[in-house]
PDB file of C-alpha atoms in Angstrom:
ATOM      1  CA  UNK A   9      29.958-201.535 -45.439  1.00  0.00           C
ATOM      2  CA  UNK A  10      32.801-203.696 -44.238  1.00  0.00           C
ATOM      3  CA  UNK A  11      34.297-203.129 -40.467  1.00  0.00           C
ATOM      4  CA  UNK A  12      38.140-203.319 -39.871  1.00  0.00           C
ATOM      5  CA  UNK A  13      37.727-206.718 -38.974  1.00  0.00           C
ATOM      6  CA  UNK A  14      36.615-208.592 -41.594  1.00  0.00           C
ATOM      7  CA  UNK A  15      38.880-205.773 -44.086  1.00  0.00           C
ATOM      8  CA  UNK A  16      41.704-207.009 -42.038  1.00  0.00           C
ATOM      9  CA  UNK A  17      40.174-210.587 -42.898  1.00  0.00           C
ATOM     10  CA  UNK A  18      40.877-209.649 -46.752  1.00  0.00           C
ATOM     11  CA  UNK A  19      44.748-208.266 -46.500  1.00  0.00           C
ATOM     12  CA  UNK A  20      45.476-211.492 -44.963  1.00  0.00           C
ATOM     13  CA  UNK A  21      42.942-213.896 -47.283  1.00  0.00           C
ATOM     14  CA  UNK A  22      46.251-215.474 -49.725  1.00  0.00           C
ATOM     15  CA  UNK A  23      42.838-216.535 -51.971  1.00  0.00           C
ATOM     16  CA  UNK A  24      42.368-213.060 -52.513  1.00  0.00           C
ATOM     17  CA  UNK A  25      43.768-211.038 -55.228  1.00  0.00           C
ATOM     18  CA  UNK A  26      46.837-208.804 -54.450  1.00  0.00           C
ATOM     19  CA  UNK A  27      45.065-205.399 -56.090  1.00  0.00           C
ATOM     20  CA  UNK A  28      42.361-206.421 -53.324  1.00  0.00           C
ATOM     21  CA  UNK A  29      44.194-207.092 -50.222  1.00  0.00           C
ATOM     22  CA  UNK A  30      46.042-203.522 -50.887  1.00  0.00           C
ATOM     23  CA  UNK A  31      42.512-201.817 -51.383  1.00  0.00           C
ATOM     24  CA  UNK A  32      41.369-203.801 -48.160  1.00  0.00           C
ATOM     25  CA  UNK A  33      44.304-202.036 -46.174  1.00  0.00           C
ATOM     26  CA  UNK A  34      43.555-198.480 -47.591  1.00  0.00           C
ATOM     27  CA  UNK A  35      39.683-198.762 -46.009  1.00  0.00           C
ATOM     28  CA  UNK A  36      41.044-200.232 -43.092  1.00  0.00           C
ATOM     29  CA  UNK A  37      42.455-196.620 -42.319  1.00  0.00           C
ATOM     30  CA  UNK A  38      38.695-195.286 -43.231  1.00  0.00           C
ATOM     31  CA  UNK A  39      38.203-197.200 -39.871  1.00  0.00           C
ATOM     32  CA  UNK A  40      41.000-196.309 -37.993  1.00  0.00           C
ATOM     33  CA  UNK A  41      43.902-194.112 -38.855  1.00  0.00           C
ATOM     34  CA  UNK A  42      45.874-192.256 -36.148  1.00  0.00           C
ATOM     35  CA  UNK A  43      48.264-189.835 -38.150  1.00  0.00           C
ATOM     36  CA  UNK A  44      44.739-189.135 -40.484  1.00  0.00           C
ATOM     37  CA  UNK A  45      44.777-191.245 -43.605  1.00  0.00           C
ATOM     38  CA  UNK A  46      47.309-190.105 -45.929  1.00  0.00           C
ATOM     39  CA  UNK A  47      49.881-189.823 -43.340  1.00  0.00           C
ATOM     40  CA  UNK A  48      49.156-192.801 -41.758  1.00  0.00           C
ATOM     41  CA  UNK A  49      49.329-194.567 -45.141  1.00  0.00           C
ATOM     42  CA  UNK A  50      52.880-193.066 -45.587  1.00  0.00           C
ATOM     43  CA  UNK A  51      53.813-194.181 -42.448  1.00  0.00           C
ATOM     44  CA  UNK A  52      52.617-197.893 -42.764  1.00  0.00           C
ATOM     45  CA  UNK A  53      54.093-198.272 -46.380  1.00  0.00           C
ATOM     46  CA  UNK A  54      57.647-196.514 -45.243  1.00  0.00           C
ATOM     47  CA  UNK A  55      57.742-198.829 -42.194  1.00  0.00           C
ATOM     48  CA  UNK A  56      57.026-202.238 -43.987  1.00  0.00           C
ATOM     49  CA  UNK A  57      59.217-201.567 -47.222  1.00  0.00           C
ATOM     50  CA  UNK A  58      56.573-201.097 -50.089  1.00  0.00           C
ATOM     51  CA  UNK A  59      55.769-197.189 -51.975  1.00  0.00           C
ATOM     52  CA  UNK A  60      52.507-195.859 -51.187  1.00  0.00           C
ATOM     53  CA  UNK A  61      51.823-196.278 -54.890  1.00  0.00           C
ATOM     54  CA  UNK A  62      53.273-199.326 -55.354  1.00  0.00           C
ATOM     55  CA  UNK A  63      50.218-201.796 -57.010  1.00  0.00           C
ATOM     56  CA  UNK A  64      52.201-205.316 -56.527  1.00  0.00           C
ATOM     57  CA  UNK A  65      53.519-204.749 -53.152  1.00  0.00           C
ATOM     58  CA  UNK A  66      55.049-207.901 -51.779  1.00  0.00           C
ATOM     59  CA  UNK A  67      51.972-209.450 -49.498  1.00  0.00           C
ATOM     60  CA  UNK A  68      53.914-210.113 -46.563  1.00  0.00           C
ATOM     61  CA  UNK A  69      54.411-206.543 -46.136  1.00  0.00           C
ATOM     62  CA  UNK A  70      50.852-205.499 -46.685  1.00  0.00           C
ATOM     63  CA  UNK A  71      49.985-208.173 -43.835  1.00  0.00           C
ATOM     64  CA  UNK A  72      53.017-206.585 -41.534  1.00  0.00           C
ATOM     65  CA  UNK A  73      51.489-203.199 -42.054  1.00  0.00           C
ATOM     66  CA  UNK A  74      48.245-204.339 -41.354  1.00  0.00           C
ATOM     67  CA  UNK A  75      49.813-205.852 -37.990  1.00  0.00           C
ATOM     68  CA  UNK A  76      51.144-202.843 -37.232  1.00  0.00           C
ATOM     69  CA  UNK A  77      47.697-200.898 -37.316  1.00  0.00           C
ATOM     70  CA  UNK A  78      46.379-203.683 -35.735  1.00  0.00           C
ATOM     71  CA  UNK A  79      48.326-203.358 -32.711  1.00  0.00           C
ATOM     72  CA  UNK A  80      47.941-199.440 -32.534  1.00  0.00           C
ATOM     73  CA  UNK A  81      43.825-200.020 -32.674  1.00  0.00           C
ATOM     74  CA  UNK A  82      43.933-202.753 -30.068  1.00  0.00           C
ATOM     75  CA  UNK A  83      45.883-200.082 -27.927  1.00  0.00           C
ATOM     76  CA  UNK A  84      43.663-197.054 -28.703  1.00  0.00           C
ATOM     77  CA  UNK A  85      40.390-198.980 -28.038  1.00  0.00           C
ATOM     78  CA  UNK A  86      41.705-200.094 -24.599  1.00  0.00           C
ATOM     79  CA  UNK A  87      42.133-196.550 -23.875  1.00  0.00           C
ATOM     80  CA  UNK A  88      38.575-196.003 -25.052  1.00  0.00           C
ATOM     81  CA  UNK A  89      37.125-198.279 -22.761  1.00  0.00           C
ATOM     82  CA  UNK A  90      38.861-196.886 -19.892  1.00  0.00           C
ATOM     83  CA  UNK A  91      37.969-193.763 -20.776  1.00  0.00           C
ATOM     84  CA  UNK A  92      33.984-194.557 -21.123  1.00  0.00           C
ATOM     85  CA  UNK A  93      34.522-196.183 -17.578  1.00  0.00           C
ATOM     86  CA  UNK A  94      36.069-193.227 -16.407  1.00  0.00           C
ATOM     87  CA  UNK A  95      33.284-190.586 -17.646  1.00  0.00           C
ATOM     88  CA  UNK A  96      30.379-193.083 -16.399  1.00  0.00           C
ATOM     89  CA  UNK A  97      32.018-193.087 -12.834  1.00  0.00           C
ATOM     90  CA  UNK A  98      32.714-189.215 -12.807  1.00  0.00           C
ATOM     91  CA  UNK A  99      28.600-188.538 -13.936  1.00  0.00           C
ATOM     92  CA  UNK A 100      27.756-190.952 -11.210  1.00  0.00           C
ATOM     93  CA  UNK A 101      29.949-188.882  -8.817  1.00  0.00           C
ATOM     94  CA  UNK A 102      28.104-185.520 -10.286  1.00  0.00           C
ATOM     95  CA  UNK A 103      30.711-184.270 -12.592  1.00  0.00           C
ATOM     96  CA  UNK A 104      28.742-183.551 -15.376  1.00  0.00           C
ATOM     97  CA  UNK A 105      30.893-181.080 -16.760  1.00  0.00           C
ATOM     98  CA  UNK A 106      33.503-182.769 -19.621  1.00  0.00           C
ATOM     99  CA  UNK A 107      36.752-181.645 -18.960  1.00  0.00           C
ATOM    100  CA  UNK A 108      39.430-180.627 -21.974  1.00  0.00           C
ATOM    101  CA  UNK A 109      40.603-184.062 -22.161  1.00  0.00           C
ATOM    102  CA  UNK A 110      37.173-184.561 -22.563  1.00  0.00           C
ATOM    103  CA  UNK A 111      36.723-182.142 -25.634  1.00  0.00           C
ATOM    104  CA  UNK A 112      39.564-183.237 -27.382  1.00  0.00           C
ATOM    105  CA  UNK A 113      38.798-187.051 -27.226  1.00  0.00           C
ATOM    106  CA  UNK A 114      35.082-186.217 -28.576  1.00  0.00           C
ATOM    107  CA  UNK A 115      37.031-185.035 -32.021  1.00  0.00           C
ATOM    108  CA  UNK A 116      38.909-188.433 -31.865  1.00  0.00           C
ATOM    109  CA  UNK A 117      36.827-190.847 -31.156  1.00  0.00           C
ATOM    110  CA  UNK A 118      37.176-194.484 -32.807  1.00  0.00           C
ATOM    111  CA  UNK A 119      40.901-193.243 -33.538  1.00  0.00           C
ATOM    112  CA  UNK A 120      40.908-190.798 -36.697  1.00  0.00           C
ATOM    113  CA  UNK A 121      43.140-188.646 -36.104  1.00  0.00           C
ATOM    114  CA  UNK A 122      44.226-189.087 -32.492  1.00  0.00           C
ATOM    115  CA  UNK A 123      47.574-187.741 -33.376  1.00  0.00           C
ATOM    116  CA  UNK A 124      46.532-185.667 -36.557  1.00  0.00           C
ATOM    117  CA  UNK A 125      49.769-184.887 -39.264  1.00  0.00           C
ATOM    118  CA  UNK A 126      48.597-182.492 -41.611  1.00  0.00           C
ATOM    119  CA  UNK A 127      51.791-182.749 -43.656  1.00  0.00           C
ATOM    120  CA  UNK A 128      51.072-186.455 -44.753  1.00  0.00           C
ATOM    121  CA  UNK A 129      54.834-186.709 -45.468  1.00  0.00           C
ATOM    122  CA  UNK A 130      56.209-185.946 -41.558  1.00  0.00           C
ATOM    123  CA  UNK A 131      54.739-188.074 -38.995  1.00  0.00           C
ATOM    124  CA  UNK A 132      56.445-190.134 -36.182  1.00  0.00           C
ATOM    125  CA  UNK A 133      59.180-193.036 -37.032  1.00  0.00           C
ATOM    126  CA  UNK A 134      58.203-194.893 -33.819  1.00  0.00           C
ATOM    127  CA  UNK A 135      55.988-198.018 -34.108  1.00  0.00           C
ATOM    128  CA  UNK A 136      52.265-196.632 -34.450  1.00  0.00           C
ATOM    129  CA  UNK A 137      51.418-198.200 -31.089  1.00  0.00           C
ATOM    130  CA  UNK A 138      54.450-196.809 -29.308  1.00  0.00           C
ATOM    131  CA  UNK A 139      53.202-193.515 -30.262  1.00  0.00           C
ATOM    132  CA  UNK A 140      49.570-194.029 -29.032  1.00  0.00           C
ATOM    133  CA  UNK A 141      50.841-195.317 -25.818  1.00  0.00           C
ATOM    134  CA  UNK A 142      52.891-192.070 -25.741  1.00  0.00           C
ATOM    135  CA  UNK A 143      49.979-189.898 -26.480  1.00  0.00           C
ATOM    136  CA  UNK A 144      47.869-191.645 -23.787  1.00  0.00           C
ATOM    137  CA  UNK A 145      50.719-191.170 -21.063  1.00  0.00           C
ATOM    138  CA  UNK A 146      50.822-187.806 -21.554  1.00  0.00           C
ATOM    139  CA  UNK A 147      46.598-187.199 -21.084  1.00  0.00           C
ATOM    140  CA  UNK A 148      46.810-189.260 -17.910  1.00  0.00           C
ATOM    141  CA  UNK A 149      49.309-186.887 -16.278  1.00  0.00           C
ATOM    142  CA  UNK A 150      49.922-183.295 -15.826  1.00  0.00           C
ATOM    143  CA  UNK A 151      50.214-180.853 -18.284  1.00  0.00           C
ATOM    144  CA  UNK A 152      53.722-180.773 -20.131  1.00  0.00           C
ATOM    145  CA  UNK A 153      55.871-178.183 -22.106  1.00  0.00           C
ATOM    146  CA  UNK A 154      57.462-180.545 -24.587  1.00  0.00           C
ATOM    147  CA  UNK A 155      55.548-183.077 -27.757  1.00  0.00           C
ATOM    148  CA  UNK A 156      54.311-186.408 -25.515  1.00  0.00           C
ATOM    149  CA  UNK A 157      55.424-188.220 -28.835  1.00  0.00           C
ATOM    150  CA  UNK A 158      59.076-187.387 -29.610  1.00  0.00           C
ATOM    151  CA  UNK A 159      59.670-184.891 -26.245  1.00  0.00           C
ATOM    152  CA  UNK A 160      60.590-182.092 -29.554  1.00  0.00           C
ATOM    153  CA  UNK A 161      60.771-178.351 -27.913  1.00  0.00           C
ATOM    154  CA  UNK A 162      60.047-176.563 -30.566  1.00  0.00           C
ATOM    155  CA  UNK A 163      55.890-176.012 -31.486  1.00  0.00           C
ATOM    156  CA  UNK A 164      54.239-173.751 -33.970  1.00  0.00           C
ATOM    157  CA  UNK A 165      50.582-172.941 -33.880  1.00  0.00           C
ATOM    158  CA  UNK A 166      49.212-173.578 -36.885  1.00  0.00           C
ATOM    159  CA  UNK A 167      45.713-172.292 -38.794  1.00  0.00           C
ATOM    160  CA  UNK A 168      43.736-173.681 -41.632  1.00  0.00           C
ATOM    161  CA  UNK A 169      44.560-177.602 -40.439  1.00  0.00           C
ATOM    162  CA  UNK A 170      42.506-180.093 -42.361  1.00  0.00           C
ATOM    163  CA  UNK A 171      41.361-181.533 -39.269  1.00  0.00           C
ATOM    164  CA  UNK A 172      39.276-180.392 -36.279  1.00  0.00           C
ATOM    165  CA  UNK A 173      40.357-178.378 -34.719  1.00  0.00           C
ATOM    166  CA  UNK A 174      41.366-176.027 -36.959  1.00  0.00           C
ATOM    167  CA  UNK A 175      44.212-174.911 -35.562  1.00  0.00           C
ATOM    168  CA  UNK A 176      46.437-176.139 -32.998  1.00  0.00           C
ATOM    169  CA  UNK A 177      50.192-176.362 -32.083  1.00  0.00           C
ATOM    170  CA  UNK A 178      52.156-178.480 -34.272  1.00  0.00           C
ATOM    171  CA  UNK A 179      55.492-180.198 -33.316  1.00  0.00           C
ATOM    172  CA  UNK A 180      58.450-179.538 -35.637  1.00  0.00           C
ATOM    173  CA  UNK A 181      60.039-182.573 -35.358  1.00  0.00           C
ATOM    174  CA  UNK A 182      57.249-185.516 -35.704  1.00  0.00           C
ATOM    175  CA  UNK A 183      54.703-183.404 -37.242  1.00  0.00           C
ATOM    176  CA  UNK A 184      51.612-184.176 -34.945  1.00  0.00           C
ATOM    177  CA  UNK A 185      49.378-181.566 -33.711  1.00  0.00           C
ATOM    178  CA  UNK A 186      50.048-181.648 -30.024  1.00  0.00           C
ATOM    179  CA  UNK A 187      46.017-182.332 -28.563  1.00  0.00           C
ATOM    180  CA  UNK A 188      46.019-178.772 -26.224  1.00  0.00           C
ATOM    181  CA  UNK A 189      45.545-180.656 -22.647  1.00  0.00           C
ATOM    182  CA  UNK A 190      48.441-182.407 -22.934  1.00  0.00           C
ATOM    183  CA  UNK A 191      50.614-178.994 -23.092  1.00  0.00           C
ATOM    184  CA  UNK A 192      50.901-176.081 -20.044  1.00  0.00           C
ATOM    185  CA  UNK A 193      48.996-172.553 -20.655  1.00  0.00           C
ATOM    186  CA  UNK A 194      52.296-171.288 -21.068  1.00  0.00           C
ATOM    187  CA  UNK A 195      53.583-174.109 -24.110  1.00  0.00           C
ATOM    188  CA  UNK A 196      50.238-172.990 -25.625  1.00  0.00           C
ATOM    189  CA  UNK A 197      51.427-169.258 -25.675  1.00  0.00           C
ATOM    190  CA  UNK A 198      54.813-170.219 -26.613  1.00  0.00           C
ATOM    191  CA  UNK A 199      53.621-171.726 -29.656  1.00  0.00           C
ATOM    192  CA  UNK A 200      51.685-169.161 -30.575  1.00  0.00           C
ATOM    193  CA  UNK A 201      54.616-166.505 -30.287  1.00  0.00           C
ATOM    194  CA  UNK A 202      56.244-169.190 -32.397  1.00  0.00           C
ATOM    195  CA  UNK A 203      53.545-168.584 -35.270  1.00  0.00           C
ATOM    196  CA  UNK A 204      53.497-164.678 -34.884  1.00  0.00           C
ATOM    197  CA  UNK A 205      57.684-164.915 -35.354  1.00  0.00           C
ATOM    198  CA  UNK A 206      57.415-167.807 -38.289  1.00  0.00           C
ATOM    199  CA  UNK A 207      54.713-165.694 -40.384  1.00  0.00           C
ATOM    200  CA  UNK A 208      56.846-162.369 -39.430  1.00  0.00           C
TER     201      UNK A 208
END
């Protein structure tokens, strides 16, 4: 099975044909694909001008959405080292325990679904990077009230997601479902009175 790499290798390969290099960016997001795959599809094809179904998309703007990825996996994996560093120092220290930061970044790891849209249509406008580096921001520092990704107010807790976990708070505005250490006890039960008053 092909890694992102050499995949990447393919969308930019002029030699190859054009019904390939489009393929070749779909499995890319097999390998890495922030938003989950249909949304982050969406997101790359709205951001560098081609439909999602479009079959003869213009190759230049296969290869800038590939860039685009590209950049957002070169900034998740540098968190992933940092975080593998972190862990190994905390177990040498005796903290053996994982932490919620912890739990939540087992579910993500290698980048599926590190900011999870379960409506493949609403997802961030930002740059997919910009996002990420958002996201990470926010899981460095204290627990906040607002979405780390667009600062939106308003979150609903949502059930039956198609992603673990299951259910989580989801922000209005960008669509992501906000990873639970990132927001206070008190956001968490303010989303969830936003559920009980949305199904009411």
């Amino acid at each position: 099975m092909a890694g992102f790499r050499s995949l990447a290798r393919q969308v930019r390969d002029p030699r190859c044909d054009l019904a390939l290099r489009r393929y070749s960016l779909r499995k890319c997001l097999e390998r890495f694909a922030p938003y989950g795959h249909r949304a982050t599809w969406d997101h790359l094809c709205s951001r560098a001008g081609f439909g999602p179904e479009d079959r003869n998309p213009d190759p230049a703007r296969l290869v800038a959405a590939l860039e685009e990825l590209e950049e957002a996996r070169s900034v998740w994996l540098d968190y992933e080292v940092q975080f593998a560093q972190r862990r190994k120092k905390e177990k040498h220290d005796g903290l053996r325990r994982p932490g919620s930061v912890d739990d939540w970044h087992r579910l993500t790891w290698g980048g599926f679904g590190v900011a999870w849209c379960d409506d493949p249509g609403v997802h961030p406008d930002e740059p997919l990077a910009e996002v990420l580096r958002r996201l990470i921001a926010a899981l460095e520092r204290e627990p906040g009230a607002v979405c780390p990704v667009c600062e939106g107010e308003h979150l609903v807790w949502k059930y039956d997601l198609a992603h673990e976990p299951s259910s989580g708070p989801v922000c209005t505005e960008c669509g992501i479902v906000v990873p639970r250490p990132v927001l206070t006890p008190e956001a968490l039960a303010e989303s969830r009175r936003g559920r009980l008053l949305v199904s009411a």
